[in-house]
mmCIF file with all atom_site columns, N, CA and C in Angstrom:
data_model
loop_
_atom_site.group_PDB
_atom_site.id
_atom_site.type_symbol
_atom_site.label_atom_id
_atom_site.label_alt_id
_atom_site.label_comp_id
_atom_site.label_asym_id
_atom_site.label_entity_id
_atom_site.label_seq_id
_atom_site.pdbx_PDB_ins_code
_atom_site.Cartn_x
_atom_site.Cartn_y
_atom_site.Cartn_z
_atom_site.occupancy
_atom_site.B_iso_or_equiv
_atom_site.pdbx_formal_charge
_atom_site.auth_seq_id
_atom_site.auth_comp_id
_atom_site.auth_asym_id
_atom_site.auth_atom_id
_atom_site.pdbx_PDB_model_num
ATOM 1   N N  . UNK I 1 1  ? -4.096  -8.222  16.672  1.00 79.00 ? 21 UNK I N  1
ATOM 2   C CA . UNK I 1 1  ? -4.011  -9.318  15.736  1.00 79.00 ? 21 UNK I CA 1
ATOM 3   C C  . UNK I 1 1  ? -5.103  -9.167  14.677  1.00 79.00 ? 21 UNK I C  1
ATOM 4   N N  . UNK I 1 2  ? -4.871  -9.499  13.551  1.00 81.00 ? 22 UNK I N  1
ATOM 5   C CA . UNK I 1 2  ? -5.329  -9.150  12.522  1.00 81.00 ? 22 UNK I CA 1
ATOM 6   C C  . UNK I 1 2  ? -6.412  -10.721 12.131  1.00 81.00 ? 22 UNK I C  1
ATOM 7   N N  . UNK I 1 3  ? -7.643  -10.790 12.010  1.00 84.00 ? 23 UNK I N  1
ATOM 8   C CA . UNK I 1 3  ? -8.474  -11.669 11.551  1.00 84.00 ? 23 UNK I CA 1
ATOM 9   C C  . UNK I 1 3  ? -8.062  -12.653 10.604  1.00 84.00 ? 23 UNK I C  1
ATOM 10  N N  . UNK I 1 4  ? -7.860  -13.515 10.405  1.00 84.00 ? 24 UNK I N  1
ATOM 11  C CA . UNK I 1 4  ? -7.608  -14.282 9.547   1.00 84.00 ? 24 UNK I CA 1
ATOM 12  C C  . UNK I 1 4  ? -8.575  -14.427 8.314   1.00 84.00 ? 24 UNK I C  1
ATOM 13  N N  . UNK I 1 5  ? -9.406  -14.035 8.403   1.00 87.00 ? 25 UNK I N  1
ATOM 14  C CA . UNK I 1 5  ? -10.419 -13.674 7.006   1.00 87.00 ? 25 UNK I CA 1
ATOM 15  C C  . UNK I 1 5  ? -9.828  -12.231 6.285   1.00 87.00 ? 25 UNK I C  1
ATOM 16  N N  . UNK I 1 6  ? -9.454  -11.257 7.290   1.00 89.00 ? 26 UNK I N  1
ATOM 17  C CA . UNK I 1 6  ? -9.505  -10.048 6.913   1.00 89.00 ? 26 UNK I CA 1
ATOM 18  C C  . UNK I 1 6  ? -7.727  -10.276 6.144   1.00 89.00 ? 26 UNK I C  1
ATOM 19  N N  . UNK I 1 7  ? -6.863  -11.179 6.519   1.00 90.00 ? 27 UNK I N  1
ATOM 20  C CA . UNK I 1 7  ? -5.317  -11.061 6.047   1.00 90.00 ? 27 UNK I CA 1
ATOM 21  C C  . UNK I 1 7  ? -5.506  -10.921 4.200   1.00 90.00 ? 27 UNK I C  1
ATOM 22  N N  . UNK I 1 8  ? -5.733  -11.881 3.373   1.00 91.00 ? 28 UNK I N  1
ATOM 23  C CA . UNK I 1 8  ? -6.056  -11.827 2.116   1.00 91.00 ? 28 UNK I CA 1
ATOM 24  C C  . UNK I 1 8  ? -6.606  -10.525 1.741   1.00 91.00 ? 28 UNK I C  1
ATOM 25  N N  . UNK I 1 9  ? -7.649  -10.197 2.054   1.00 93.00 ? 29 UNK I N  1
ATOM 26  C CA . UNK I 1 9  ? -8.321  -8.678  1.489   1.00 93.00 ? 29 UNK I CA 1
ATOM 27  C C  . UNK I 1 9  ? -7.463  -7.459  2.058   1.00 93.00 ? 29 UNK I C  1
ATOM 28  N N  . UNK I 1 10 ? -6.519  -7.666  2.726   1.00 93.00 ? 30 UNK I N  1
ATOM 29  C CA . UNK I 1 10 ? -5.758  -6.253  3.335   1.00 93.00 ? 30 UNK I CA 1
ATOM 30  C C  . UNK I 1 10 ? -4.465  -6.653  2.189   1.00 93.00 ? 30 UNK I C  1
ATOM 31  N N  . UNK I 1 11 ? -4.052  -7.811  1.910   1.00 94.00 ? 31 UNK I N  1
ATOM 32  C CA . UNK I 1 11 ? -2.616  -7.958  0.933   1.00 94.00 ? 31 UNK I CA 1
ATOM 33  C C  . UNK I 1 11 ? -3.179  -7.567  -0.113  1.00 94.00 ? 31 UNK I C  1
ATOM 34  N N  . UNK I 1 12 ? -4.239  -8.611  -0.939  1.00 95.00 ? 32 UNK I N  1
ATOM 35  C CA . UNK I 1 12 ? -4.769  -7.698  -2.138  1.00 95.00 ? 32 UNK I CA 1
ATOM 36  C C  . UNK I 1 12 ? -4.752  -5.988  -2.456  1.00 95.00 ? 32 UNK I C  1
ATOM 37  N N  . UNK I 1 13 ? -5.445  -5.396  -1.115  1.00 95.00 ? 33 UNK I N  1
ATOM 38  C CA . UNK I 1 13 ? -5.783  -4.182  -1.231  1.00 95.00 ? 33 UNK I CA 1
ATOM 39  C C  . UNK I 1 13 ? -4.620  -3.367  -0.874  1.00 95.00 ? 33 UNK I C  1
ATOM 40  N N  . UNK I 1 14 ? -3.096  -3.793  -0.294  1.00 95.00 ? 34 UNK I N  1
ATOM 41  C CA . UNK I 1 14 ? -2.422  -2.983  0.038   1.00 95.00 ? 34 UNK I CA 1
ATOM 42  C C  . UNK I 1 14 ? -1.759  -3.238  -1.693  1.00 95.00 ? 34 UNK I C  1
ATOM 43  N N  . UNK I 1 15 ? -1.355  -4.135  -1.942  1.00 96.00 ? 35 UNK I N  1
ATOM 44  C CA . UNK I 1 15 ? -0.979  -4.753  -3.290  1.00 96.00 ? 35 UNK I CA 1
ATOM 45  C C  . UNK I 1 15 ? -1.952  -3.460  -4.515  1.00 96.00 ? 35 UNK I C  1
ATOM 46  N N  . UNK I 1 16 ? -2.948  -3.079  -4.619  1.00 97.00 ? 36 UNK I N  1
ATOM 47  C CA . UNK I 1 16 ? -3.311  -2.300  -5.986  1.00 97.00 ? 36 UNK I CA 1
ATOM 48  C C  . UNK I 1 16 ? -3.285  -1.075  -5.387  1.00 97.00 ? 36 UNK I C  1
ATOM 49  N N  . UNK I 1 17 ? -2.847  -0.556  -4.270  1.00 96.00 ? 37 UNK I N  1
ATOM 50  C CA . UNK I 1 17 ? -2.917  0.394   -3.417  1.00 96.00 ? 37 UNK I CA 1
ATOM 51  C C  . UNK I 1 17 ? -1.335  1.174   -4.262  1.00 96.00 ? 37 UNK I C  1
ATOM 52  N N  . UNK I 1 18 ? -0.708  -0.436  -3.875  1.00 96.00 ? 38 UNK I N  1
ATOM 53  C CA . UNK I 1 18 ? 0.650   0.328   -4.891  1.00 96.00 ? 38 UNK I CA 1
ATOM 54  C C  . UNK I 1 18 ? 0.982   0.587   -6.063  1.00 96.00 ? 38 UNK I C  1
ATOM 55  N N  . UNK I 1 19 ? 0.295   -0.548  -6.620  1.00 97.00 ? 39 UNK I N  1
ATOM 56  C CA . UNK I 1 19 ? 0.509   -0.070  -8.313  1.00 97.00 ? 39 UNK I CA 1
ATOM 57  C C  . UNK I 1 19 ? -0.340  0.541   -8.691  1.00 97.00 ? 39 UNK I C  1
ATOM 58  N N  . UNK I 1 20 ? -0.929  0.995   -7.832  1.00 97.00 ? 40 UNK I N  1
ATOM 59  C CA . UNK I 1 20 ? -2.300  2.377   -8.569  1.00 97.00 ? 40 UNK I CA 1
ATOM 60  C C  . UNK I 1 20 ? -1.329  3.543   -8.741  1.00 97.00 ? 40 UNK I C  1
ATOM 61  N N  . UNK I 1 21 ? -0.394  3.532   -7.396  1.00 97.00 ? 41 UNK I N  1
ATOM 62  C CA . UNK I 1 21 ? 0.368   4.415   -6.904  1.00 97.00 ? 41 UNK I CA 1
ATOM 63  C C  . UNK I 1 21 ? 1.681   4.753   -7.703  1.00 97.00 ? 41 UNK I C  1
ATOM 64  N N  . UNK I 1 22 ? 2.573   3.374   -7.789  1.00 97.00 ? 42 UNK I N  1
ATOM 65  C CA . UNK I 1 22 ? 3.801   3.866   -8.891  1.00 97.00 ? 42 UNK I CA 1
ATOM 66  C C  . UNK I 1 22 ? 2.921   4.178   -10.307 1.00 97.00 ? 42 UNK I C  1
ATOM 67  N N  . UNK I 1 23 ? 1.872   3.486   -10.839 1.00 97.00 ? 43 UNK I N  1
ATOM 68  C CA . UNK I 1 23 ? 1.559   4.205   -12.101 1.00 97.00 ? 43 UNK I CA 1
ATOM 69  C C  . UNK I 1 23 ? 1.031   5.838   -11.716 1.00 97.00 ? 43 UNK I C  1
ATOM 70  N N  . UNK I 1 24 ? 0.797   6.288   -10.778 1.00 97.00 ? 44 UNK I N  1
ATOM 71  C CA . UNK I 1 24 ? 0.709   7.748   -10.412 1.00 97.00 ? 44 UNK I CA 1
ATOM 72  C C  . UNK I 1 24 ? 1.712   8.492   -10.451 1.00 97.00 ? 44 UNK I C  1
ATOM 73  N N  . UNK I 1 25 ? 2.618   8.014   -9.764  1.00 97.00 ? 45 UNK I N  1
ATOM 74  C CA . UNK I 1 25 ? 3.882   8.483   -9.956  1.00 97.00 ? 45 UNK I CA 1
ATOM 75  C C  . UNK I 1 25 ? 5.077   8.854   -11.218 1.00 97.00 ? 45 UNK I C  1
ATOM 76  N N  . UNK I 1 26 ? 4.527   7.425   -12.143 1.00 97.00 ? 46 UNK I N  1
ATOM 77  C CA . UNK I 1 26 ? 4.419   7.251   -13.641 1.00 97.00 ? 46 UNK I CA 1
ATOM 78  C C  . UNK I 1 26 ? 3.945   8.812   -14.160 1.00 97.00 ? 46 UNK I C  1
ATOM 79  N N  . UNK I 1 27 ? 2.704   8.829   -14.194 1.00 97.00 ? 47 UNK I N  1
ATOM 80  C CA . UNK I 1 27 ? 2.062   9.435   -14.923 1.00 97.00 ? 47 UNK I CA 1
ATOM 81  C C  . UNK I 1 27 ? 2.332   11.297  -14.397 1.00 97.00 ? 47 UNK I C  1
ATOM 82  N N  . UNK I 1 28 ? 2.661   11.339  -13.297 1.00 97.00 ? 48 UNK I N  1
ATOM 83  C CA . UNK I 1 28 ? 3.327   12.851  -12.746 1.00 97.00 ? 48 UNK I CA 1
ATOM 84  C C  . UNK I 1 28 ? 4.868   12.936  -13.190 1.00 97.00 ? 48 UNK I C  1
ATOM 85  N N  . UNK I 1 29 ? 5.612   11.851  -13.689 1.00 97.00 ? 49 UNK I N  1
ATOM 86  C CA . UNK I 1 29 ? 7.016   12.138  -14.243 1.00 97.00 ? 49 UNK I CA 1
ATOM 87  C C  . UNK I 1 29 ? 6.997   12.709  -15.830 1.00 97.00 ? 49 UNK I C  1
ATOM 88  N N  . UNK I 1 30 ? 5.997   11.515  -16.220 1.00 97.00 ? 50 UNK I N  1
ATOM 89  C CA . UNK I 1 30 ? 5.764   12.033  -17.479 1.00 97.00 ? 50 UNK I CA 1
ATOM 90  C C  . UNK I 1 30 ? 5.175   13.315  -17.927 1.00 97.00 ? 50 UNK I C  1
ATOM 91  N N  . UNK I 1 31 ? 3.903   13.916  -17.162 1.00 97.00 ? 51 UNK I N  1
ATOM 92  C CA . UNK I 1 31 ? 3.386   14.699  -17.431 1.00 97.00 ? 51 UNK I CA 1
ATOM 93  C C  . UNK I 1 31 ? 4.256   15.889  -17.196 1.00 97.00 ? 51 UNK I C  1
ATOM 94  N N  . UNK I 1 32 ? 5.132   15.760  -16.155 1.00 96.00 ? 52 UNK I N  1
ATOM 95  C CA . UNK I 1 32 ? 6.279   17.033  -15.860 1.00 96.00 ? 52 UNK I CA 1
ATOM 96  C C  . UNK I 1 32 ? 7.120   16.770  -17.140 1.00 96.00 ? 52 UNK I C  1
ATOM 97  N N  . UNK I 1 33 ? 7.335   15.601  -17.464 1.00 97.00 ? 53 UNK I N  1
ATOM 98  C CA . UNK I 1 33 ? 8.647   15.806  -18.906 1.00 97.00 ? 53 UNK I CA 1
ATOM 99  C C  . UNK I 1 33 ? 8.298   16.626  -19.965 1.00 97.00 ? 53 UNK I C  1
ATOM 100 N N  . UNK I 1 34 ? 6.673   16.544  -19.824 1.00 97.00 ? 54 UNK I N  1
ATOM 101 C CA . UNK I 1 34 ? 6.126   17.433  -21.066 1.00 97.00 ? 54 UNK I CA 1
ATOM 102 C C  . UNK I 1 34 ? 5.848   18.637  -20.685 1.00 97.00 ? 54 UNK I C  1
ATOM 103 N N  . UNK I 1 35 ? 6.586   19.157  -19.608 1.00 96.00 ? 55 UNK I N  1
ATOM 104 C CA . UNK I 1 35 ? 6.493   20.581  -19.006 1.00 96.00 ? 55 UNK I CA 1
ATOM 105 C C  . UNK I 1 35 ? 4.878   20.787  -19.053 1.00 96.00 ? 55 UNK I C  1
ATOM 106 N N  . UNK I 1 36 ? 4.272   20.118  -18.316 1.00 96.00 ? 56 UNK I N  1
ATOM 107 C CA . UNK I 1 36 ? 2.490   20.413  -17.907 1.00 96.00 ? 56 UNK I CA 1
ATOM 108 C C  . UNK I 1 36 ? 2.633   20.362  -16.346 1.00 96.00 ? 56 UNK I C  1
ATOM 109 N N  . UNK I 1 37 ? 1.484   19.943  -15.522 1.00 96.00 ? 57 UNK I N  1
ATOM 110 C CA . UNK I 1 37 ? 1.302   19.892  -14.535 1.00 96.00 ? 57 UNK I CA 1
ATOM 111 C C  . UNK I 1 37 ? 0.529   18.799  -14.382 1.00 96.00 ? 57 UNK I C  1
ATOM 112 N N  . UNK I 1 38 ? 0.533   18.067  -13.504 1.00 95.00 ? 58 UNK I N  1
ATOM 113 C CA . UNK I 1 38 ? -0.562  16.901  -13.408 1.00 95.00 ? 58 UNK I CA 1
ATOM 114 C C  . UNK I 1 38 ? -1.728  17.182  -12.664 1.00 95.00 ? 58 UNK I C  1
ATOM 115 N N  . UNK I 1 39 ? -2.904  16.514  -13.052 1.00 96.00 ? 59 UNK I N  1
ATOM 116 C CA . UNK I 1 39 ? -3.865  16.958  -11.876 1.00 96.00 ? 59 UNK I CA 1
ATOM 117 C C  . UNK I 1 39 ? -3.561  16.315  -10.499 1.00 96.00 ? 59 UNK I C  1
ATOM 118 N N  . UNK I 1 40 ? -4.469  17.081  -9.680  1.00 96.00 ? 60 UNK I N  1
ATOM 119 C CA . UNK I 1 40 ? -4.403  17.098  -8.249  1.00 96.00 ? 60 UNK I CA 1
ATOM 120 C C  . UNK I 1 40 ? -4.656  15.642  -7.293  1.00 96.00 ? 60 UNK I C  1
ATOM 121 N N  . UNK I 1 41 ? -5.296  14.906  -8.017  1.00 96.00 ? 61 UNK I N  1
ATOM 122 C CA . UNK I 1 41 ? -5.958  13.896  -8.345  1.00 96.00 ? 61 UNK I CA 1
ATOM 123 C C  . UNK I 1 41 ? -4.917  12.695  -8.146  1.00 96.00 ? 61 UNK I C  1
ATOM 124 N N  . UNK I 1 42 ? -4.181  13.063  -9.406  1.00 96.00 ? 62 UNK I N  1
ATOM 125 C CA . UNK I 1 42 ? -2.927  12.057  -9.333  1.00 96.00 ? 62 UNK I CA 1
ATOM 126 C C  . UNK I 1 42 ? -1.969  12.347  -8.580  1.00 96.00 ? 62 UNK I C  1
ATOM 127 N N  . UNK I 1 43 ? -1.855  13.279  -8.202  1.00 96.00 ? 63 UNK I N  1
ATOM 128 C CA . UNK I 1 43 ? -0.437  13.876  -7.590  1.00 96.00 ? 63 UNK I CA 1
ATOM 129 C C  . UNK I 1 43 ? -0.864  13.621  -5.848  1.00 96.00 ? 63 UNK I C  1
ATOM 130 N N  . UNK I 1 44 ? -1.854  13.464  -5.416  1.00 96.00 ? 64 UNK I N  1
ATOM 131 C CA . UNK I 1 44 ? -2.796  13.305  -4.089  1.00 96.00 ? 64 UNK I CA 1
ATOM 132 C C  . UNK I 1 44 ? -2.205  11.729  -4.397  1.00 96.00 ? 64 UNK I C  1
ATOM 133 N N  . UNK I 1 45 ? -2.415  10.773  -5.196  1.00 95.00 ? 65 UNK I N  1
ATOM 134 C CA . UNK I 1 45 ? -2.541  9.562   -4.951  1.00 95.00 ? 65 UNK I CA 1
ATOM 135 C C  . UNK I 1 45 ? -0.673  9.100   -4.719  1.00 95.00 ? 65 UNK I C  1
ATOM 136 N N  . UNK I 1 46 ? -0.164  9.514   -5.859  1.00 94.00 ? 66 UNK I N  1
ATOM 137 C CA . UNK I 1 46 ? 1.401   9.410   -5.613  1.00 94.00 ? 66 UNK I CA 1
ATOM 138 C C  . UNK I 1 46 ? 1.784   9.426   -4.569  1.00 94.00 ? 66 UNK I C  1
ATOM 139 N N  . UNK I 1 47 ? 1.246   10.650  -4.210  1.00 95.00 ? 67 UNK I N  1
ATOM 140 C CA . UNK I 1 47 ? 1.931   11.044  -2.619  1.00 95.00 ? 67 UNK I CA 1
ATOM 141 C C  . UNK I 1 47 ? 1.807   10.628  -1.595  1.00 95.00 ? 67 UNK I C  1
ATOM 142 N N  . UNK I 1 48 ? 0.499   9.814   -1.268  1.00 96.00 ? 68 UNK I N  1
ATOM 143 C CA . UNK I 1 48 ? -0.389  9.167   -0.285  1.00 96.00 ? 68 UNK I CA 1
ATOM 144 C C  . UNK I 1 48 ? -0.538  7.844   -0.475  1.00 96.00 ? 68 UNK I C  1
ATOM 145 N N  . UNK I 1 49 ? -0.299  7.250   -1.414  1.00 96.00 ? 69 UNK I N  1
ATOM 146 C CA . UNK I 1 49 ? -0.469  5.899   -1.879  1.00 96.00 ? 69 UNK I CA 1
ATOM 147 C C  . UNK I 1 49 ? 0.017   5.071   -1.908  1.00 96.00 ? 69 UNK I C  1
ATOM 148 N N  . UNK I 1 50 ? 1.810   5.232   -1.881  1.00 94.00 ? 70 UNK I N  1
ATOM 149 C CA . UNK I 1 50 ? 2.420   4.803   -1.483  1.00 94.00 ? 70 UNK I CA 1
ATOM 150 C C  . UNK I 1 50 ? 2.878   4.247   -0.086  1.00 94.00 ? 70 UNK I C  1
ATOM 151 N N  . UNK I 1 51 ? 2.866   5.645   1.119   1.00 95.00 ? 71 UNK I N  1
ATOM 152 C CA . UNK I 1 51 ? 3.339   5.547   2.245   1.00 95.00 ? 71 UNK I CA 1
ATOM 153 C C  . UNK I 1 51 ? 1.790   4.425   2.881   1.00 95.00 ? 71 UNK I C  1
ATOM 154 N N  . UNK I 1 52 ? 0.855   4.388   2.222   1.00 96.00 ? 72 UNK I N  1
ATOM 155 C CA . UNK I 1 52 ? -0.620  3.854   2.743   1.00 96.00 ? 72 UNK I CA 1
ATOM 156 C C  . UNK I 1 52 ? -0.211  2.485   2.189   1.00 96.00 ? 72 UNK I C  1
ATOM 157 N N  . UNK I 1 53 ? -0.255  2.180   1.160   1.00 96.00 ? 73 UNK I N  1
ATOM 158 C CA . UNK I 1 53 ? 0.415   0.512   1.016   1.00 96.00 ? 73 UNK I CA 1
ATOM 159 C C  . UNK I 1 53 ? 1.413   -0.067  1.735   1.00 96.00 ? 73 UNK I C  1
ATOM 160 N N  . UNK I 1 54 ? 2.641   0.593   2.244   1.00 96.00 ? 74 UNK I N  1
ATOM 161 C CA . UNK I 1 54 ? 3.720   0.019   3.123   1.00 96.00 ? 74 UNK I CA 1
ATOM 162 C C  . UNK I 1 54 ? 3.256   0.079   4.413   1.00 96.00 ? 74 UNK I C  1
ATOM 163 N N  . UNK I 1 55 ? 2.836   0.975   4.847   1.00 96.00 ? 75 UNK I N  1
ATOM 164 C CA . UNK I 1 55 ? 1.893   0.995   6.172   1.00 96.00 ? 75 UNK I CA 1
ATOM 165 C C  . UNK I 1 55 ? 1.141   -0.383  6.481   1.00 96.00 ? 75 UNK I C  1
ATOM 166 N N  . UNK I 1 56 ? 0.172   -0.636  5.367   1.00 95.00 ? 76 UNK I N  1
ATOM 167 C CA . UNK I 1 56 ? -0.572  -2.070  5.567   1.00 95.00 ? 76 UNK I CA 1
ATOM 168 C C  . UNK I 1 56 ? 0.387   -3.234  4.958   1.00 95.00 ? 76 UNK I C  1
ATOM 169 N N  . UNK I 1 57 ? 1.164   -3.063  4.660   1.00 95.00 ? 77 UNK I N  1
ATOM 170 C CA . UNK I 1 57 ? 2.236   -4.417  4.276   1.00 95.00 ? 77 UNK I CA 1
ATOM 171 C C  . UNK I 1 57 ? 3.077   -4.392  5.726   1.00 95.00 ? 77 UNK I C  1
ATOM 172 N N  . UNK I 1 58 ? 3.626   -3.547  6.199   1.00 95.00 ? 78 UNK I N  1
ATOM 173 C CA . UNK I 1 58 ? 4.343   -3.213  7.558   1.00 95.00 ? 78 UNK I CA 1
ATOM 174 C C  . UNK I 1 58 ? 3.749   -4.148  8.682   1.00 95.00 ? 78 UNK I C  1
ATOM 175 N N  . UNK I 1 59 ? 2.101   -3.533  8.602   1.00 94.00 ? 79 UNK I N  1
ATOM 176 C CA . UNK I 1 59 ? 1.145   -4.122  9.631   1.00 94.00 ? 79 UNK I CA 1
ATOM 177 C C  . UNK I 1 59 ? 0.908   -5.816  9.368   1.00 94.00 ? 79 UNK I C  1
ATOM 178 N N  . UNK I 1 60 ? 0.656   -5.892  8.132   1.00 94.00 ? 80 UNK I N  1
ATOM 179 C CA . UNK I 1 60 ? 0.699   -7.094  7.871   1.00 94.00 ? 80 UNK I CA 1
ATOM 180 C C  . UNK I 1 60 ? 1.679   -8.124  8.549   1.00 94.00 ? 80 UNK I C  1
ATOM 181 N N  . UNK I 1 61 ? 3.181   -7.948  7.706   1.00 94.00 ? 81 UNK I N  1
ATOM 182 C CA . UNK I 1 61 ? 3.924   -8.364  8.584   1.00 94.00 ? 81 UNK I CA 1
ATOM 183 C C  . UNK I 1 61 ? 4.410   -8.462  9.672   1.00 94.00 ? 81 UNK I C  1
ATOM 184 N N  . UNK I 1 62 ? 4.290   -7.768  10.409  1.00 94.00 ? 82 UNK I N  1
ATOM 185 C CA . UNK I 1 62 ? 4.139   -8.147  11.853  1.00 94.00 ? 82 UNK I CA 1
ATOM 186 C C  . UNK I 1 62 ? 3.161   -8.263  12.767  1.00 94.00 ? 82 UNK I C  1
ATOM 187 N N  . UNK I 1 63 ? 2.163   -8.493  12.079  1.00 92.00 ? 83 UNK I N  1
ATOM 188 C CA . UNK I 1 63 ? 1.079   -9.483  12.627  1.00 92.00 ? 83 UNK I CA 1
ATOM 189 C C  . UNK I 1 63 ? 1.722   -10.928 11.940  1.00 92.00 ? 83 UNK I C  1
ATOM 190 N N  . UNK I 1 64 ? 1.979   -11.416 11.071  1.00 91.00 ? 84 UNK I N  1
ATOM 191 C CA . UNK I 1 64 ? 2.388   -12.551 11.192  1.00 91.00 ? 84 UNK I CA 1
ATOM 192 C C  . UNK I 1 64 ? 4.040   -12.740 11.539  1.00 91.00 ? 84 UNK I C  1
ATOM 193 N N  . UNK I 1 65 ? 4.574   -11.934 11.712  1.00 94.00 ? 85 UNK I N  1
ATOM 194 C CA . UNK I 1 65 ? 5.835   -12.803 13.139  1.00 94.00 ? 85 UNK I CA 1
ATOM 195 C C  . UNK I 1 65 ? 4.978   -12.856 14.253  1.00 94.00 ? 85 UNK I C  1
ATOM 196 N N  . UNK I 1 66 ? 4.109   -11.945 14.498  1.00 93.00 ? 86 UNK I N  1
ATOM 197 C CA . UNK I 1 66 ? 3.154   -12.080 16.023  1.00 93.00 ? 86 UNK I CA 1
ATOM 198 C C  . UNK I 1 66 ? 2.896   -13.257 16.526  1.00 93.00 ? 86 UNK I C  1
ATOM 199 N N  . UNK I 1 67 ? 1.732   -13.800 14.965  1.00 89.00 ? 87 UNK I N  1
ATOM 200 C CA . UNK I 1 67 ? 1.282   -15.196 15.083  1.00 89.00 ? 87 UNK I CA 1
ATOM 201 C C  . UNK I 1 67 ? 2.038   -16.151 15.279  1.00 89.00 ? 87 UNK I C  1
ATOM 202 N N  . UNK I 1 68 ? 3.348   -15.972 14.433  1.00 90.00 ? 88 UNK I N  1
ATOM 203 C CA . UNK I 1 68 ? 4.211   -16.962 14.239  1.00 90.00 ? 88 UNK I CA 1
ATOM 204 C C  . UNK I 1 68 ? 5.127   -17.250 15.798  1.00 90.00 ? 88 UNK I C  1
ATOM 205 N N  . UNK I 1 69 ? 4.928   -15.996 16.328  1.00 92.00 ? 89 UNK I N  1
ATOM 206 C CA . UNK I 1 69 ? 5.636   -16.510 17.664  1.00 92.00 ? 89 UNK I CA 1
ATOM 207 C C  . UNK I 1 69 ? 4.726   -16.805 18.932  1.00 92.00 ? 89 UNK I C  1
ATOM 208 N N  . UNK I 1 70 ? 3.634   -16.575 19.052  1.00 88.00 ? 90 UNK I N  1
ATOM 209 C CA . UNK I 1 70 ? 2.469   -17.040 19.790  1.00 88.00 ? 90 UNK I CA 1
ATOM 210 C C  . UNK I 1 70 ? 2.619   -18.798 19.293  1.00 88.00 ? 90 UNK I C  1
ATOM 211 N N  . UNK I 1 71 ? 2.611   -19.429 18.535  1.00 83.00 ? 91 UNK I N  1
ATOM 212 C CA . UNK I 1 71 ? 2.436   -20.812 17.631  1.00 83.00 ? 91 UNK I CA 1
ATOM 213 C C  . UNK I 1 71 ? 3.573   -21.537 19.343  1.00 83.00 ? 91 UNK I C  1
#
């Protein structure tokens, strides 16, 4: 079970976790349209940044059906 102080700072942080992430993803479509390569940098975050935000939204939510069925 997940702290009830800690719930807010894990949604926030899974929350810019992702849109750090689709604008990564953004920015590796584009940079391929212009036949370049993206750095490693961005292409690390795309790739990882995503599956790491649903992971803690996943966890999230079912810590609260948890709670909700303990109640």
């Amino acid at each position: 079970m997940i702290p009830h102080g800690f719930r807010r700072p894990l949604t926030i942080v899974a929350a810019v976790v992702a849109v750090l992430s689709l604008a990564a993803v953004a920015a590796v479509i584009a940079i391929a349209f212009a036949n370049g390569v993206a750095p490693v940098w961005v292409t690390s975050t795309a790739l990882y940044g995503l599956p790491l935000a649903f992971v803690l939204m996943a966890a999230l939510v079912v810590d609260a059906v948890w709670v909700r069925r303990r109640q």
